[in-house]
Tab-separated table of C-alpha atoms and ligand atoms in Angstrom:
chain	number	residue	atom	x	y	z
A	240	UNK	CA	0.000	0.000	0.000
A	241	UNK	CA	1.396	3.441	-0.908
A	242	UNK	CA	2.206	5.615	2.075
A	243	UNK	CA	0.302	8.866	2.036
A	244	UNK	CA	1.482	10.333	5.320
A	245	UNK	CA	4.560	12.399	4.654
A	246	UNK	CA	6.892	13.294	7.493
A	247	UNK	CA	10.147	15.217	7.430
A	248	UNK	CA	12.598	14.320	10.193
A	249	UNK	CA	15.042	17.042	11.250
A	250	UNK	CA	17.029	15.505	14.145
A	251	UNK	CA	19.379	18.515	14.461
A	252	UNK	CA	22.184	18.649	17.021
A	253	UNK	CA	23.306	17.235	20.378
A	254	UNK	CA	20.758	14.769	21.773
A	255	UNK	CA	18.375	15.528	18.854
A	256	UNK	CA	19.439	12.495	16.761
A	257	UNK	CA	19.415	10.205	19.828
A	258	UNK	CA	15.859	11.009	20.873
A	259	UNK	CA	14.573	11.064	17.290
A	260	UNK	CA	15.953	7.522	16.802
A	261	UNK	CA	13.375	6.329	19.318
A	262	UNK	CA	10.592	7.946	17.259
A	263	UNK	CA	11.873	6.026	14.212
A	264	UNK	CA	11.512	2.824	16.174
A	265	UNK	CA	7.908	3.662	17.080
A	266	UNK	CA	7.198	4.485	13.421
A	267	UNK	CA	8.585	1.073	12.395
A	268	UNK	CA	6.450	-0.509	15.099
A	269	UNK	CA	3.317	1.258	13.771
A	270	UNK	CA	4.118	0.024	10.285
A	271	UNK	CA	4.513	-3.572	11.457
A	272	UNK	CA	1.845	-3.796	14.124
A	273	UNK	CA	-0.769	-1.200	13.214
A	274	UNK	CA	-0.435	-1.202	9.414
A	275	UNK	CA	0.021	2.577	9.513
A	276	UNK	CA	2.779	3.635	7.147
A	277	UNK	CA	4.640	6.926	7.050
A	278	UNK	CA	6.742	8.176	4.204
A	279	UNK	CA	9.704	9.577	6.180
A	280	UNK	CA	12.445	11.736	4.703
A	281	UNK	CA	15.305	13.181	6.705
A	282	UNK	CA	17.185	16.478	6.528
A	283	UNK	CA	19.646	18.661	8.388
A	284	UNK	CA	18.924	21.689	10.550
A	285	UNK	CA	20.912	23.865	12.951
A	286	UNK	CA	24.610	23.179	13.530
A	287	UNK	CA	24.483	19.959	11.492
A	288	UNK	CA	23.261	21.952	8.468
A	289	UNK	CA	25.892	24.660	9.033
A	290	UNK	CA	28.599	21.977	8.897
A	291	UNK	CA	27.212	20.445	5.700
A	292	UNK	CA	25.855	23.466	3.786
A	293	UNK	CA	27.167	26.574	5.553
A	294	UNK	CA	23.631	27.628	6.533
A	295	UNK	CA	21.334	26.433	9.371
A	296	UNK	CA	18.544	25.502	6.920
A	297	UNK	CA	19.145	24.887	3.216
A	298	UNK	CA	16.600	25.969	0.584
A	299	UNK	CA	16.106	22.335	-0.390
A	300	UNK	CA	15.265	21.324	3.205
A	301	UNK	CA	12.897	24.282	3.546
A	302	UNK	CA	11.163	23.281	0.290
A	303	UNK	CA	10.758	19.767	1.639
A	304	UNK	CA	9.354	21.084	4.944
A	305	UNK	CA	6.769	23.038	2.962
A	306	UNK	CA	5.795	19.948	0.958
A	307	UNK	CA	5.251	17.361	3.748
A	308	UNK	CA	2.271	16.876	6.080
A	309	UNK	CA	4.331	17.467	9.214
A	310	UNK	CA	7.870	18.142	10.417
A	311	UNK	CA	9.388	16.383	13.457
A	312	UNK	CA	12.362	18.248	14.906
A	313	UNK	CA	14.857	17.133	17.580
A	314	UNK	CA	16.861	20.110	18.845
A	315	UNK	CA	19.357	22.636	17.538
A	316	UNK	CA	22.429	24.370	18.945
A	317	UNK	CA	25.659	23.692	20.754
A	318	UNK	CA	28.833	25.411	21.992
A	319	UNK	CA	30.543	24.992	18.624
A	320	UNK	CA	28.133	27.443	16.979
A	321	UNK	CA	27.470	29.765	19.942
A	322	UNK	CA	29.239	32.893	18.734
A	323	UNK	CA	29.047	33.324	14.984
A	324	UNK	CA	29.926	36.726	13.559
A	325	UNK	CA	26.788	36.548	11.428
A	326	UNK	CA	23.460	36.206	13.324
A	327	UNK	CA	21.892	34.296	10.412
A	328	UNK	CA	24.534	31.576	10.890
A	329	UNK	CA	23.242	30.637	14.338
A	330	UNK	CA	21.617	27.169	14.588
A	331	UNK	CA	18.441	28.766	16.042
A	332	UNK	CA	18.033	30.804	12.840
A	333	UNK	CA	17.151	27.523	11.078
A	334	UNK	CA	14.294	26.928	13.501
A	335	UNK	CA	13.057	30.525	13.293
A	336	UNK	CA	13.067	30.358	9.470
A	337	UNK	CA	11.019	27.167	9.581
A	338	UNK	CA	8.449	28.722	11.938
A	339	UNK	CA	8.200	31.831	9.782
A	340	UNK	CA	8.043	30.126	6.376
A	341	UNK	CA	5.509	27.532	7.532
A	342	UNK	CA	3.408	30.328	9.060
A	343	UNK	CA	3.198	28.590	12.446
A	344	UNK	CA	1.137	31.055	14.468
A	345	UNK	CA	-0.253	28.710	17.154
A	346	UNK	CA	2.104	27.118	19.650
A	347	UNK	CA	0.609	24.270	21.688
A	348	UNK	CA	2.245	23.438	24.999
A	349	UNK	CA	0.565	20.740	27.085
A	350	UNK	CA	1.348	20.469	30.788
A	351	UNK	CA	0.554	16.932	31.867
A	352	UNK	CA	1.594	15.390	35.160
A	353	UNK	CA	2.198	11.642	34.949
A	354	UNK	CA	1.157	9.846	38.149
A	355	UNK	CA	4.615	8.315	38.532
A	356	UNK	CA	6.266	11.755	38.426
A	357	UNK	CA	4.021	13.638	40.865
A	358	UNK	CA	6.929	14.019	43.272
A	359	UNK	CA	9.176	15.621	40.620
A	360	UNK	CA	7.137	18.822	40.866
A	361	UNK	CA	7.946	21.548	43.373
A	362	UNK	CA	4.204	21.936	43.973
A	363	UNK	CA	2.181	19.844	46.443
A	364	UNK	CA	1.029	16.497	45.039
A	365	UNK	CA	-2.681	17.348	45.663
A	366	UNK	CA	-2.395	20.476	43.535
A	367	UNK	CA	-0.907	18.805	40.468
A	368	UNK	CA	-1.900	15.123	40.549
A	369	UNK	CA	-3.804	14.350	37.332
A	370	UNK	CA	-3.033	17.751	35.799
A	371	UNK	CA	-3.722	17.886	32.051
A	372	UNK	CA	-3.910	21.390	30.585
A	373	UNK	CA	-2.992	22.869	27.221
A	374	UNK	CA	-1.646	26.365	26.627
A	375	UNK	CA	-2.133	27.822	23.153
A	376	UNK	CA	0.286	30.703	22.615
A	377	UNK	CA	0.115	33.095	19.656
A	378	UNK	CA	3.561	32.753	18.072
A	379	UNK	CA	4.054	35.173	15.200
A	380	UNK	CA	2.602	38.514	16.375
A	381	UNK	CA	2.506	40.818	19.382
A	382	UNK	CA	5.290	42.687	21.088
A	383	UNK	CA	8.134	40.460	19.812
A	384	UNK	CA	7.432	41.554	16.247
A	385	UNK	CA	5.519	44.873	16.508
A	386	UNK	CA	6.817	48.086	14.928
A	387	UNK	CA	8.114	50.586	15.835
A	388	UNK	CA	10.884	48.993	17.846
A	389	UNK	CA	14.452	49.896	18.730
A	390	UNK	CA	16.694	51.911	21.033
A	391	UNK	CA	17.132	55.600	20.288
A	392	UNK	CA	19.239	58.381	21.725
A	393	UNK	CA	16.969	61.105	23.059
A	394	UNK	CA	19.692	63.530	24.193
A	395	UNK	CA	21.121	64.506	27.574
A	396	UNK	CA	22.627	61.030	27.932
A	397	UNK	CA	19.157	59.478	27.877
A	398	UNK	CA	18.154	56.572	25.636
A	399	UNK	CA	14.712	55.140	24.954
A	400	UNK	CA	13.864	51.475	24.258
A	401	UNK	CA	10.617	50.823	22.401
A	402	UNK	CA	8.625	47.723	21.532
A	403	UNK	CA	5.091	47.725	20.268
A	404	UNK	CA	2.350	45.334	21.337
A	405	UNK	CA	0.059	45.049	18.330
A	406	UNK	CA	-2.664	42.599	17.276
A	407	UNK	CA	-5.195	42.678	14.463
A	408	UNK	CA	-8.655	41.107	14.417
A	409	UNK	CA	-7.595	38.285	12.089
A	410	UNK	CA	-4.477	37.438	14.116
A	411	UNK	CA	-6.596	37.091	17.262
A	412	UNK	CA	-9.405	35.157	15.578
A	413	UNK	CA	-7.177	32.563	13.912
A	414	UNK	CA	-5.361	31.582	17.104
A	415	UNK	CA	-8.580	31.693	19.139
A	416	UNK	CA	-10.223	29.394	16.554
A	417	UNK	CA	-7.411	26.835	17.015
A	418	UNK	CA	-7.905	27.023	20.790
A	419	UNK	CA	-11.711	26.643	20.609
A	420	UNK	CA	-11.355	23.650	18.275
A	421	UNK	CA	-8.850	22.008	20.626
A	422	UNK	CA	-11.084	22.667	23.633
A	423	UNK	CA	-13.900	20.869	21.820
A	424	UNK	CA	-11.702	17.776	21.515
A	425	UNK	CA	-10.753	17.931	25.215
A	426	UNK	CA	-12.694	19.207	28.228
A	427	UNK	CA	-14.687	21.823	26.245
A	428	UNK	CA	-13.421	24.732	28.378
A	429	UNK	CA	-11.371	27.682	27.173
A	430	UNK	CA	-9.863	30.476	29.279
A	431	UNK	CA	-8.536	33.492	27.375
A	432	UNK	CA	-5.842	35.546	29.127
A	433	UNK	CA	-4.788	39.150	28.427
A	434	UNK	CA	-4.589	42.498	30.215
A	435	UNK	CA	-7.780	44.111	28.917
A	436	UNK	CA	-7.808	46.326	32.021
A	437	UNK	CA	-4.683	48.264	31.015
A	438	UNK	CA	-3.934	47.492	27.326
A	439	UNK	CA	-5.985	48.304	24.227
A	440	UNK	CA	-4.542	45.269	22.438
A	441	UNK	CA	-5.824	43.193	25.374
A	442	UNK	CA	-9.261	44.783	25.140
A	443	UNK	CA	-9.423	44.016	21.416
A	444	UNK	CA	-8.269	40.445	22.179
A	445	UNK	CA	-11.116	39.993	24.691
A	446	UNK	CA	-13.709	41.504	22.339
A	447	UNK	CA	-12.667	39.357	19.376
A	448	UNK	CA	-12.503	36.109	21.371
A	449	UNK	CA	-15.973	36.854	22.800
A	450	UNK	CA	-17.333	37.627	19.321
A	451	UNK	CA	-15.919	34.424	17.778
A	452	UNK	CA	-17.348	32.441	20.681
A	453	UNK	CA	-20.818	33.866	20.006
A	454	UNK	CA	-20.543	33.215	16.265
A	455	UNK	CA	-19.076	29.697	16.140
A	456	UNK	CA	-18.298	28.149	19.516
A	457	UNK	CA	-21.209	28.702	21.894
A	458	UNK	CA	-21.001	25.050	22.974
A	459	UNK	CA	-17.524	25.675	24.470
A	460	UNK	CA	-17.424	27.166	27.996
A	461	UNK	CA	-15.460	30.428	27.663
A	462	UNK	CA	-13.945	32.484	30.478
A	463	UNK	CA	-11.568	35.458	30.524
A	464	UNK	CA	-8.805	36.177	33.011
A	465	UNK	CA	-6.210	38.903	33.383
A	466	UNK	CA	-2.840	37.308	32.635
A	467	UNK	CA	-1.301	38.300	35.995
A	468	UNK	CA	-4.165	36.588	37.828
A	469	UNK	CA	-3.706	33.662	35.411
A	470	UNK	CA	-0.100	33.306	36.567
A	471	UNK	CA	-1.288	33.105	40.185
A	472	UNK	CA	-4.192	30.751	39.459
A	473	UNK	CA	-1.864	28.371	37.603
A	474	UNK	CA	0.099	27.895	40.815
A	475	UNK	CA	-2.892	27.977	43.161
A	476	UNK	CA	-5.336	25.693	41.352
A	477	UNK	CA	-4.071	24.662	37.899
A	478	UNK	CA	-6.704	21.952	37.494
A	479	UNK	CA	-9.416	24.614	37.073
A	480	UNK	CA	-8.121	25.033	33.482
A	481	UNK	CA	-8.529	22.918	30.359
A	482	UNK	CA	-7.282	25.020	27.402
A	483	UNK	CA	-5.749	28.489	27.840
A	484	UNK	CA	-5.274	30.862	24.896
A	485	UNK	CA	-3.041	33.883	25.168
A	486	UNK	CA	-0.741	36.197	23.229
A	487	UNK	CA	2.931	35.775	22.387
A	488	UNK	CA	4.469	37.526	25.413
A	489	UNK	CA	2.105	36.240	28.108
A	490	UNK	CA	2.152	32.801	26.441
A	491	UNK	CA	5.936	32.689	26.568
A	492	UNK	CA	5.868	33.189	30.332
A	493	UNK	CA	2.722	31.252	31.246
A	494	UNK	CA	3.670	28.179	29.181
A	495	UNK	CA	7.064	27.973	30.904
A	496	UNK	CA	5.377	28.373	34.275
A	497	UNK	CA	2.867	25.609	33.489
A	498	UNK	CA	5.576	23.352	32.069
A	499	UNK	CA	7.698	23.550	35.183
A	500	UNK	CA	4.792	22.368	37.318
A	501	UNK	CA	5.390	18.980	35.736
A	502	UNK	CA	8.971	19.025	37.018
A	503	UNK	CA	11.003	17.771	34.073
A	504	UNK	CA	12.291	19.217	30.802
A	505	UNK	CA	12.755	15.712	29.380
A	506	UNK	CA	8.991	15.100	29.472
A	507	UNK	CA	7.661	18.218	27.690
A	508	UNK	CA	6.354	18.068	24.116
A	509	UNK	CA	5.143	20.886	21.864
A	510	UNK	CA	3.429	21.521	18.546
A	511	UNK	CA	3.233	24.583	16.305
A	512	UNK	CA	0.405	24.875	13.792
A	513	UNK	CA	-0.269	27.114	10.787
A	514	UNK	CA	-3.388	28.041	8.828
A	515	UNK	CA	-5.518	25.277	7.277
A	516	UNK	CA	-5.291	24.704	3.503
A	517	UNK	CA	-8.319	24.028	1.264
A	518	UNK	CA	-8.524	20.484	2.690
A	519	UNK	CA	-8.394	21.708	6.273
A	520	UNK	CA	-4.832	20.452	6.676
A	521	UNK	CA	-2.527	22.688	8.719
A	522	UNK	CA	1.230	23.030	8.300
A	523	UNK	CA	2.779	21.698	11.487
A	524	UNK	CA	6.029	21.272	13.362
A	525	UNK	CA	6.451	19.049	16.420
A	526	UNK	CA	9.422	19.252	18.771
A	527	UNK	CA	10.369	18.670	22.397
A	528	UNK	CA	10.604	21.806	24.549
A	529	UNK	CA	14.171	20.993	25.623
A	530	UNK	CA	17.324	21.975	23.737
A	531	UNK	CA	20.248	19.938	22.418
A	532	UNK	CA	21.679	19.199	25.926
A	533	UNK	CA	25.355	19.212	24.843
A	534	UNK	CA	26.377	18.159	28.379
A	535	UNK	CA	24.925	14.673	27.859
A	536	UNK	CA	24.932	14.364	24.049
A	537	UNK	CA	26.228	11.146	22.456
A	538	UNK	CA	26.102	9.169	25.710
A	539	UNK	CA	22.719	7.422	25.408
A	540	UNK	CA	21.536	9.297	28.511
A	541	UNK	CA	18.807	11.572	27.142
A	542	UNK	CA	15.163	11.131	28.013
A	543	UNK	CA	13.315	10.406	24.737
A	544	UNK	CA	9.817	10.878	26.248
A	545	UNK	CA	9.386	14.572	25.295
A	546	UNK	CA	10.108	13.724	21.655
A	547	UNK	CA	7.896	10.633	21.687
A	548	UNK	CA	5.088	12.696	23.238
A	549	UNK	CA	5.627	15.308	20.489
A	550	UNK	CA	5.179	12.504	17.963
A	551	UNK	CA	1.935	11.531	19.749
A	552	UNK	CA	0.766	15.139	19.247
A	553	UNK	CA	1.720	14.798	15.570
A	554	UNK	CA	-0.436	11.671	15.248
A	555	UNK	CA	-3.342	13.458	16.929
A	556	UNK	CA	-3.238	16.867	15.251
A	557	UNK	CA	-1.758	16.173	11.794
A	558	UNK	CA	-3.103	12.689	11.104
A	559	UNK	CA	-6.198	12.369	13.295
A	560	UNK	CA	-4.798	9.154	14.832
A	561	UNK	CA	-6.015	9.802	18.352
A	562	UNK	CA	-6.103	6.145	19.351
A	563	UNK	CA	-2.444	5.667	18.378
A	564	UNK	CA	-1.461	8.900	20.152
A	565	UNK	CA	-3.106	7.554	23.306
A	566	UNK	CA	-1.260	4.235	22.929
A	567	UNK	CA	2.078	6.050	23.012
A	568	UNK	CA	1.041	8.256	25.938
A	569	UNK	CA	-0.265	5.279	27.898
A	570	UNK	CA	2.801	3.170	27.247
A	571	UNK	CA	5.046	5.973	28.541
A	572	UNK	CA	2.814	6.322	31.588
A	573	UNK	CA	3.007	2.557	32.249
A	574	UNK	CA	6.778	2.347	31.760
A	575	UNK	CA	7.251	5.181	34.259
A	576	UNK	CA	4.729	3.502	36.552
A	577	UNK	CA	6.901	0.369	36.404
A	578	UNK	CA	9.850	2.340	37.769
A	579	UNK	CA	11.977	2.963	34.641
A	580	UNK	CA	13.778	6.325	34.744
A	581	UNK	CA	16.356	8.083	32.608
A	582	UNK	CA	18.880	10.040	34.683
A	583	UNK	CA	16.996	13.371	34.479
A	584	UNK	CA	13.906	11.954	36.226
A	585	UNK	CA	15.680	9.422	38.459
A	586	UNK	CA	14.271	9.027	41.983
A	587	UNK	CA	15.187	6.777	44.933
A	588	UNK	CA	14.096	3.174	44.459
A	589	UNK	CA	13.615	3.478	40.688
A	590	UNK	CA	15.553	1.707	37.896
A	591	UNK	CA	17.944	3.988	36.050
A	592	UNK	CA	18.098	3.348	32.306
A	593	UNK	CA	19.580	4.640	29.044
A	594	UNK	CA	17.794	6.295	26.122
A	595	UNK	CA	17.811	3.011	24.212
A	596	UNK	CA	16.501	0.946	27.126
A	597	UNK	CA	13.718	3.488	27.715
A	598	UNK	CA	12.850	3.082	24.006
A	599	UNK	CA	12.953	-0.742	24.343
A	600	UNK	CA	10.605	-0.606	27.342
A	601	UNK	CA	8.146	1.711	25.587
A	602	UNK	CA	8.062	-0.580	22.528
A	603	UNK	CA	7.440	-3.608	24.745
A	604	UNK	CA	4.610	-1.760	26.469
A	605	UNK	CA	3.147	-0.740	23.083
A	606	UNK	CA	3.158	-4.424	22.114
A	607	UNK	CA	1.267	-5.278	25.296
A	608	UNK	CA	-1.293	-2.493	24.967
A	609	UNK	CA	-1.984	-3.083	21.288
A	610	UNK	CA	-2.351	-6.871	21.501
B	795	NAD	P1	18.800	22.276	27.247
B	795	NAD	O1	17.322	22.096	27.255
B	795	NAD	O2	19.526	21.711	26.090
B	795	NAD	O3	19.427	21.602	28.571
B	795	NAD	C1	19.145	22.066	29.897
B	795	NAD	C2	19.464	20.960	30.912
B	795	NAD	O4	18.466	19.935	30.825
B	795	NAD	C3	20.803	20.251	30.625
B	795	NAD	O5	21.402	19.887	31.844
B	795	NAD	C4	20.407	18.989	29.877
B	795	NAD	O6	21.299	17.909	30.035
B	795	NAD	C5	19.020	18.684	30.460
B	795	NAD	N1	18.146	18.068	29.464
B	795	NAD	C6	17.510	18.690	28.438
B	795	NAD	N2	16.807	17.807	27.718
B	795	NAD	C7	16.993	16.606	28.296
B	795	NAD	C8	16.538	15.287	28.000
B	795	NAD	N3	15.721	15.041	26.966
B	795	NAD	N4	16.960	14.280	28.794
B	795	NAD	C9	17.755	14.503	29.842
B	795	NAD	N5	18.224	15.723	30.187
B	795	NAD	C10	17.849	16.761	29.409
B	795	NAD	O7	19.074	23.829	27.400
B	795	NAD	P2	20.476	24.636	27.360
B	795	NAD	O8	21.536	23.836	28.039
B	795	NAD	O9	20.149	25.977	27.847
B	795	NAD	O10	20.846	24.765	25.817
B	795	NAD	C11	21.724	23.884	25.118
B	795	NAD	C12	21.668	24.217	23.631
B	795	NAD	O11	20.340	23.962	23.133
B	795	NAD	C13	21.959	25.688	23.342
B	795	NAD	O12	22.737	25.753	22.163
B	795	NAD	C14	20.585	26.302	23.138
B	795	NAD	O13	20.644	27.426	22.299
B	795	NAD	C15	19.873	25.157	22.490
B	795	NAD	N6	18.393	25.156	22.636
B	795	NAD	C16	17.673	24.711	21.575
B	795	NAD	C17	16.289	24.619	21.670
B	795	NAD	C18	15.530	24.050	20.500
B	795	NAD	O14	16.121	23.399	19.642
B	795	NAD	N7	14.232	24.247	20.415
B	795	NAD	C19	15.639	24.978	22.853
B	795	NAD	C20	16.406	25.407	23.950
B	795	NAD	C21	17.788	25.491	23.834
């Protein structure tokens, strides 16, 4: 049978190739055991691409990323490429170009606490046990991109730094639509966060989200919260939330706050989505939240779970394979429940294992769950 699901693998640098290897193994498993076939091509990004092509993302790789159904990325960066004279020769520039060219305006960051890792959080177990929330952050607008911007000399030894927070109706509506649609597939609750009390862009955000809700999503329970209160509520009672939608700046901060409640960088997946095409298919990039971890690279020590969970998001959001996404999530949960731990999430009494052995255990668990 011809494969019609096209994936581009960009393992990148450091631990990127090691953790992506475990995704390959799950893809082979799906082919063998679930009769679900992916057409996988592989390219270079970041430092690896600089070494091979002199740039962090070649035109050919970008063209391929634009042509596939989804891109899976490992991580980019490392000390070797930390201080280039030319900013466009930084490994991160490859990732930023991908986000820009694919038009990825919605960044999805789940914060899920696995039962076996409740004690890894700095918060009390009661507060975070069973936590499963999703933050949708606007990724291509707002104060990080608004004009005017810059630092100017205003005389008398004074300088002025300016950034502009700016959002248009369509920018707000498209990210809010993604969030409403996701809420419908989850707990059917959406909380929109801004600072409508002190910012016009926040007021417009609230008005547009409310309007879209009335027009298309009345079945979803919508609430609004000022982002500063949101930051407090996330720590006080995070389980009150299902999906949160917010702008680029607040989303940057709130998604890191929510992520850290789960206690481990090696467990955090992410997805970035673009606008739907005529068939309703969105451009998409999936990647773990962590970086290339040069301190442990090449030693079979990295935790592959964040990348495998990113692949589960890919199955769910790009290919509508919810059942298979759940299989991966459940097998990770069970393997952790059985006491397996890579070094980053090691705890007393647990069994310390390598990247490869964690992959072996997850595949064995997949076999069990799918039989
Ligand atoms: P990092 O996320 O790479 O590592 C931070 C710490 O967490 C390190 O001690 C590392 O060993 C550990 N860690 C991270 N992922 C892990 C995993 N899966 N398993 C076990 N331990 C893990 O962040 P950093 O050290 O600040 O950055 C290293 C490089 O990665 C830099 O070049 C940075 O620019 C780059 N970076 C890339 C991305 C990305 O590709 N999206 C994101 C962040 C940082």
